[in-house]
C-alpha positions as protocol buffer text, in pm:
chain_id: "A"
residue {
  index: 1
  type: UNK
  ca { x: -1922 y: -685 z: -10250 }
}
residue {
  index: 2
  type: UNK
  ca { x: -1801 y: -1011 z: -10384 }
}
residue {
  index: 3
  type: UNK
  ca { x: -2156 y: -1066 z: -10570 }
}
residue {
  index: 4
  type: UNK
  ca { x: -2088 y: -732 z: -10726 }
}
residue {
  index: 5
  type: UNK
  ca { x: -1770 y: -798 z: -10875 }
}
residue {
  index: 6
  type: UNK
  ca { x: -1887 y: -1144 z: -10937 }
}
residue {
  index: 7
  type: UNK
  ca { x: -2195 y: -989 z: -11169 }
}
residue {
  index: 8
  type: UNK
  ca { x: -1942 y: -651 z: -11273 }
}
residue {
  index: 9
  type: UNK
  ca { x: -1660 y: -923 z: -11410 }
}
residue {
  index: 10
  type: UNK
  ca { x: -1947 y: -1169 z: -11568 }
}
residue {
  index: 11
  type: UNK
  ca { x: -2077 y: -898 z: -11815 }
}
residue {
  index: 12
  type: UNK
  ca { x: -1670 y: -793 z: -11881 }
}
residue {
  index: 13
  type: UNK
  ca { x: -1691 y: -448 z: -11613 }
}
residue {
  index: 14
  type: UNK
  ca { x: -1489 y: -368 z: -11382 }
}
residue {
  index: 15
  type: UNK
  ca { x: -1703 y: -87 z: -11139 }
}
residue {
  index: 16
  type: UNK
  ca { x: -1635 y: -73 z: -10787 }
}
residue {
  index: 17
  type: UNK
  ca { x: -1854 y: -107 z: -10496 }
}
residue {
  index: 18
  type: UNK
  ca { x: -1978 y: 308 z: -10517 }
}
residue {
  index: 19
  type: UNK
  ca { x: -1983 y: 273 z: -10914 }
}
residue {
  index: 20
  type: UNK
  ca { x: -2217 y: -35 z: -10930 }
}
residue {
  index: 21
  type: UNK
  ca { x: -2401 y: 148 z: -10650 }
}
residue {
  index: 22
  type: UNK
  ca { x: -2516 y: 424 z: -10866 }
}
residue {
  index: 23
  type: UNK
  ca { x: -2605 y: 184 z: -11121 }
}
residue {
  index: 24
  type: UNK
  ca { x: -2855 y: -10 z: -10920 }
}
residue {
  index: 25
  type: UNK
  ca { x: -3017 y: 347 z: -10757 }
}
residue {
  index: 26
  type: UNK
  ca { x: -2995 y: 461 z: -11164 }
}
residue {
  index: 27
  type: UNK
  ca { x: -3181 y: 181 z: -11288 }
}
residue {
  index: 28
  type: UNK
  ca { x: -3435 y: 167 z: -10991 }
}
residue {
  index: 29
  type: UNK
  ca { x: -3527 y: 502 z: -11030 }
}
residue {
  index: 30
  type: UNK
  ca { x: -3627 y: 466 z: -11354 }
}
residue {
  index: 31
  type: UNK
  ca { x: -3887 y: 230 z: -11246 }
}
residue {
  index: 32
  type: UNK
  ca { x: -4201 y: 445 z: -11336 }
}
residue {
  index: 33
  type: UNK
  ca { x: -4071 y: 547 z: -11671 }
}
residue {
  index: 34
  type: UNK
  ca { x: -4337 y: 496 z: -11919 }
}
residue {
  index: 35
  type: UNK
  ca { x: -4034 y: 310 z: -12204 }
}
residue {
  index: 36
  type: UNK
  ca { x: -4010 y: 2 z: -11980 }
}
residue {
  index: 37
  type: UNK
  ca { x: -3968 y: -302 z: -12192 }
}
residue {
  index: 38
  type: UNK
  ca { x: -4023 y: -677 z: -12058 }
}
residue {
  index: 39
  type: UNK
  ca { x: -3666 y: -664 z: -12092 }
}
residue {
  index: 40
  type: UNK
  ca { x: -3570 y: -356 z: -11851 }
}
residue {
  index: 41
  type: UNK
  ca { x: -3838 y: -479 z: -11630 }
}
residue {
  index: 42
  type: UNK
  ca { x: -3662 y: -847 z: -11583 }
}
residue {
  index: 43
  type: UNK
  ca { x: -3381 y: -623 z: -11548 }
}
residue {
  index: 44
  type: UNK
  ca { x: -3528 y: -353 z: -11270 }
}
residue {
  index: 45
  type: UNK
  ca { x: -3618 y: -695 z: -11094 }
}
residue {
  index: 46
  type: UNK
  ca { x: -3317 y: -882 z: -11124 }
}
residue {
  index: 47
  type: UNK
  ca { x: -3149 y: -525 z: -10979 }
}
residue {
  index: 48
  type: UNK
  ca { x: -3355 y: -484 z: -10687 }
}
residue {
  index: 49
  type: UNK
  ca { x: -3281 y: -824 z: -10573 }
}
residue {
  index: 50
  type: UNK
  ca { x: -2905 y: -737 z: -10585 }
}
residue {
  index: 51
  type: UNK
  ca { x: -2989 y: -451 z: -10377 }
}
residue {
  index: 52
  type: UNK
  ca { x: -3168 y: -622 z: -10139 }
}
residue {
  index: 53
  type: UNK
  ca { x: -2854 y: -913 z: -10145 }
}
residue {
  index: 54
  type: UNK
  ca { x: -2647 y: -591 z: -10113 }
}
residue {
  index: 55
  type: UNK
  ca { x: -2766 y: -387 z: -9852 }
}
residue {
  index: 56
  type: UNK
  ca { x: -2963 y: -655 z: -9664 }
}
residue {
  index: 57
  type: UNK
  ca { x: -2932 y: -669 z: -9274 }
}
residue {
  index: 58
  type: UNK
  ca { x: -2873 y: -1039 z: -9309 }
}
residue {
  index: 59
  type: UNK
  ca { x: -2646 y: -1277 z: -9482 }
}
residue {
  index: 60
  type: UNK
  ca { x: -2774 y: -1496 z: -9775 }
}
residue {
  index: 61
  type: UNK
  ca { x: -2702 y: -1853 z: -9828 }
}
residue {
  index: 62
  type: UNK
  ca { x: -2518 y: -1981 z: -10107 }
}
residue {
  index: 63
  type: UNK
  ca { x: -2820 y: -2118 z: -10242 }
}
residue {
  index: 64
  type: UNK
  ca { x: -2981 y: -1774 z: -10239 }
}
residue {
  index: 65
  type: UNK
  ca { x: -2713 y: -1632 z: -10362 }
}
residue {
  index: 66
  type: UNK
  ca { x: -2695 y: -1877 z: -10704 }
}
residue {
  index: 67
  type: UNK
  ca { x: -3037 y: -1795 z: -10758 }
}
residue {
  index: 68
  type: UNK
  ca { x: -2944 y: -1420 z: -10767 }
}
residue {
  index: 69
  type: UNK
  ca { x: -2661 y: -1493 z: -10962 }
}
residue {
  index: 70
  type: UNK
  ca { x: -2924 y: -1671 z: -11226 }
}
residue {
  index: 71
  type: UNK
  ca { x: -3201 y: -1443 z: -11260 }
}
residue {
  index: 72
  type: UNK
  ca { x: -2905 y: -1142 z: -11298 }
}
residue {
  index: 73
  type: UNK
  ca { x: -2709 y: -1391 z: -11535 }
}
residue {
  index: 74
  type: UNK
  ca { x: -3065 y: -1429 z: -11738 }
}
residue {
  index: 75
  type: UNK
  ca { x: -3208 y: -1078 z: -11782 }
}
residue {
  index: 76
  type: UNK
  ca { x: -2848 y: -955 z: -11878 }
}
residue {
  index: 77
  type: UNK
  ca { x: -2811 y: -1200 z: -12116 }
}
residue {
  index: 78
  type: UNK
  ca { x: -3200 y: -1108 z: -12223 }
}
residue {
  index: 79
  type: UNK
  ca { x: -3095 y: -739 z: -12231 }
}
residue {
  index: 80
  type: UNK
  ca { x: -2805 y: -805 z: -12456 }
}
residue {
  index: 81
  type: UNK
  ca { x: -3022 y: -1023 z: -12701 }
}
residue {
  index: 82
  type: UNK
  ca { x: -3280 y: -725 z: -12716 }
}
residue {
  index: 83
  type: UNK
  ca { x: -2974 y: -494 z: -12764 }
}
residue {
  index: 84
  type: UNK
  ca { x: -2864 y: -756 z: -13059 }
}
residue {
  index: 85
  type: UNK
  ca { x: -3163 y: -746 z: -13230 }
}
residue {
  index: 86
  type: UNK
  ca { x: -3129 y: -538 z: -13595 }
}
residue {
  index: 87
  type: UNK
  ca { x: -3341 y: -232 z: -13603 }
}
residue {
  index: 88
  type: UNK
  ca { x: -3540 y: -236 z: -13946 }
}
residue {
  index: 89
  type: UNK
  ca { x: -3464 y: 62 z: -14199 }
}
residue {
  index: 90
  type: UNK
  ca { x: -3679 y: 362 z: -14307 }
}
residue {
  index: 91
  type: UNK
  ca { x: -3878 y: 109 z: -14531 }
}
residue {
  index: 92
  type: UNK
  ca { x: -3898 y: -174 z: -14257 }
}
residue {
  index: 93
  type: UNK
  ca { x: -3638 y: -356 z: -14414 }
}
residue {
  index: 94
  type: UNK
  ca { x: -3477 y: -578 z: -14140 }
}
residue {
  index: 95
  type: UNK
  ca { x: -3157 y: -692 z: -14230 }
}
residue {
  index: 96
  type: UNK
  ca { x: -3040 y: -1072 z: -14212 }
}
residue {
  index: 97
  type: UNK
  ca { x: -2687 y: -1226 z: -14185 }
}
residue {
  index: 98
  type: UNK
  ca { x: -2862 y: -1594 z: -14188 }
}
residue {
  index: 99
  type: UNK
  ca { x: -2920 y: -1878 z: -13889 }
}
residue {
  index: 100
  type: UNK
  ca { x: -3290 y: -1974 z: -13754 }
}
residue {
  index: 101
  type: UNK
  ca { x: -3617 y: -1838 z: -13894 }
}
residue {
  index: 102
  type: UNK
  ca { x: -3622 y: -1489 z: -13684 }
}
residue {
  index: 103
  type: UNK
  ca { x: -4014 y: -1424 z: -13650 }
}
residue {
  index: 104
  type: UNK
  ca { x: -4279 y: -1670 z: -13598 }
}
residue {
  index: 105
  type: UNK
  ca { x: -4284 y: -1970 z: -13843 }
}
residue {
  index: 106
  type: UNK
  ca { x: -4616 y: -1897 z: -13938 }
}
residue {
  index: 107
  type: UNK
  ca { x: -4582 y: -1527 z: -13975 }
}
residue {
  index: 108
  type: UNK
  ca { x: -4609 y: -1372 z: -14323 }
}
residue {
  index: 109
  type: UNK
  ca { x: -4301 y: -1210 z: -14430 }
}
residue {
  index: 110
  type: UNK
  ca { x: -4144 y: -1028 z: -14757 }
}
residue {
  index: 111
  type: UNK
  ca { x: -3766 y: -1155 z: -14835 }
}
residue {
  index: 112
  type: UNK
  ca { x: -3519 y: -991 z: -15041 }
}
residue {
  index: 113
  type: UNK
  ca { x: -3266 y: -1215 z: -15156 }
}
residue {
  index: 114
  type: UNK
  ca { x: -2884 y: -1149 z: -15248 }
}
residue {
  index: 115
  type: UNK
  ca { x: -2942 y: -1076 z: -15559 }
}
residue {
  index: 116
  type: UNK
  ca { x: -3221 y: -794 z: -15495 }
}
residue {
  index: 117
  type: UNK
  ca { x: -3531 y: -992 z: -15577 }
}
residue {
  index: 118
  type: UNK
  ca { x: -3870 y: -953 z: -15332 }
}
residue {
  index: 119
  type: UNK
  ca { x: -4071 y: -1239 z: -15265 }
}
residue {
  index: 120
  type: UNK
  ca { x: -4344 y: -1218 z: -15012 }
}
residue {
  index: 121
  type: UNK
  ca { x: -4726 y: -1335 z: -14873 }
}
residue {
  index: 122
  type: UNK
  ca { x: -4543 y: -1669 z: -14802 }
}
residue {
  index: 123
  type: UNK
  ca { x: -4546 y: -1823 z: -14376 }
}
residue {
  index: 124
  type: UNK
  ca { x: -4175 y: -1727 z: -14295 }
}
residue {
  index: 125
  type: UNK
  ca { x: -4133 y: -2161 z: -14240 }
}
residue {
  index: 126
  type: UNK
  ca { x: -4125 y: -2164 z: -14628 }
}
residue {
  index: 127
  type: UNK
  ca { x: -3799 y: -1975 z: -14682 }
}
residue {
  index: 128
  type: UNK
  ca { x: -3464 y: -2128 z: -14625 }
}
residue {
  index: 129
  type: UNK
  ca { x: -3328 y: -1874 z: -14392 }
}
residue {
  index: 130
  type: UNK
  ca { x: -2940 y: -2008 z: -14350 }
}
residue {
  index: 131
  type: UNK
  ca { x: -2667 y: -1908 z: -14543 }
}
residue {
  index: 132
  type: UNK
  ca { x: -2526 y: -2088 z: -14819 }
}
residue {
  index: 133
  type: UNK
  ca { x: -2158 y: -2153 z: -14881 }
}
residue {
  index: 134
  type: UNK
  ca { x: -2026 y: -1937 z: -15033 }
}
residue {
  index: 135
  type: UNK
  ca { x: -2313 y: -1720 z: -15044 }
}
residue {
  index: 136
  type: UNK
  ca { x: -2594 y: -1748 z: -15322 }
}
residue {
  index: 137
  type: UNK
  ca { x: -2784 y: -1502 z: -15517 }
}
residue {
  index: 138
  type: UNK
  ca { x: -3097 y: -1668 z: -15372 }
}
residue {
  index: 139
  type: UNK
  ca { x: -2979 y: -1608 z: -15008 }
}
residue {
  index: 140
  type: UNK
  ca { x: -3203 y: -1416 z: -14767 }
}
residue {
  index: 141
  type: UNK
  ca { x: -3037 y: -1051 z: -14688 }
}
residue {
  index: 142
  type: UNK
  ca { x: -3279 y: -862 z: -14559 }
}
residue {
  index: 143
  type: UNK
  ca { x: -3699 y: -894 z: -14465 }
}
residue {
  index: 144
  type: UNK
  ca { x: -4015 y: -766 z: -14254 }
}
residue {
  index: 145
  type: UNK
  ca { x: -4317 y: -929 z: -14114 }
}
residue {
  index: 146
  type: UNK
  ca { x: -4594 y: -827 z: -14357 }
}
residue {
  index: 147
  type: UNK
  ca { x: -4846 y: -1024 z: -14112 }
}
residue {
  index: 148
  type: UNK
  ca { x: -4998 y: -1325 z: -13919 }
}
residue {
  index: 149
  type: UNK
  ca { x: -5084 y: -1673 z: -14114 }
}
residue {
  index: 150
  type: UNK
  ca { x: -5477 y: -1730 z: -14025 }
}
């Protein structure tokens, strides 16, 4: 019970024992499900080890416990990322607020900059991808991955 509320008050819920429960039986039963992402899988994992911590006949050590605590800690925080992640538009458009090159440095991409001008065929390492202050026409708002460098 107290790793429950430990994981339930890390990720900002408050579930009891019954509602967290039905989470872990939810998101075990959906094992087979042909939609299964790396992410839900680290997930379903990190899950069935809390299941195991929470309706084990015998007591873990602290140790064990902190490891638990980790992997849960690690595929939540994996989850959210994947949740994060902008979803490109109808045209494949992904949109970009700045910070680090989001796609492979030597992936080809197509940029559209503040000011609505396309540039692509370029290795995504050749674009300044942060924001300027305050924000330039030549700023990146938006792109997609139009391929792999060879």
């Amino acid at each position: 019970m107290r790793f429950l509320n430990h994981i339930a008050k890390g990720v900002g819920y408050d579930v009891g024992f019954q509602e967290a429960w039905e989470i872990l039986n939810s998101a075990i039963s959906a094992e087979g499900e042909e939609q299964m992402t790396d992410v839900t899988k680290d997930l379903l994992e990190a899950l069935k080890a809390a299941q195991a911590y929470v309706c084990g006949p015998t007591a873990w050590t602290q140790e064990q416990e902190d490891t638990l605590v980790e992997a849960m800690s690690k595929a939540i925080a994996r989850a959210e990322s994947a949740l994060a992640e902008p979803k490109p538009d109808a045209d494949g458009w992904i949109p970009w607020v700045g910070g680090e090159c989001p796609v492979n440095p030597d992936a080809l991409v197509r940029v559209r900059f503040a000011d609505f001008l396309e540039e692509g065929g370029c290795r995504a390492c050749q674009y300044q991808w942060h924001r300027s202050n305050p924000h330039a026409p030549s700023d990146i708002v938006a792109y997609r991955v139009a391929g792999e460098s060879k």
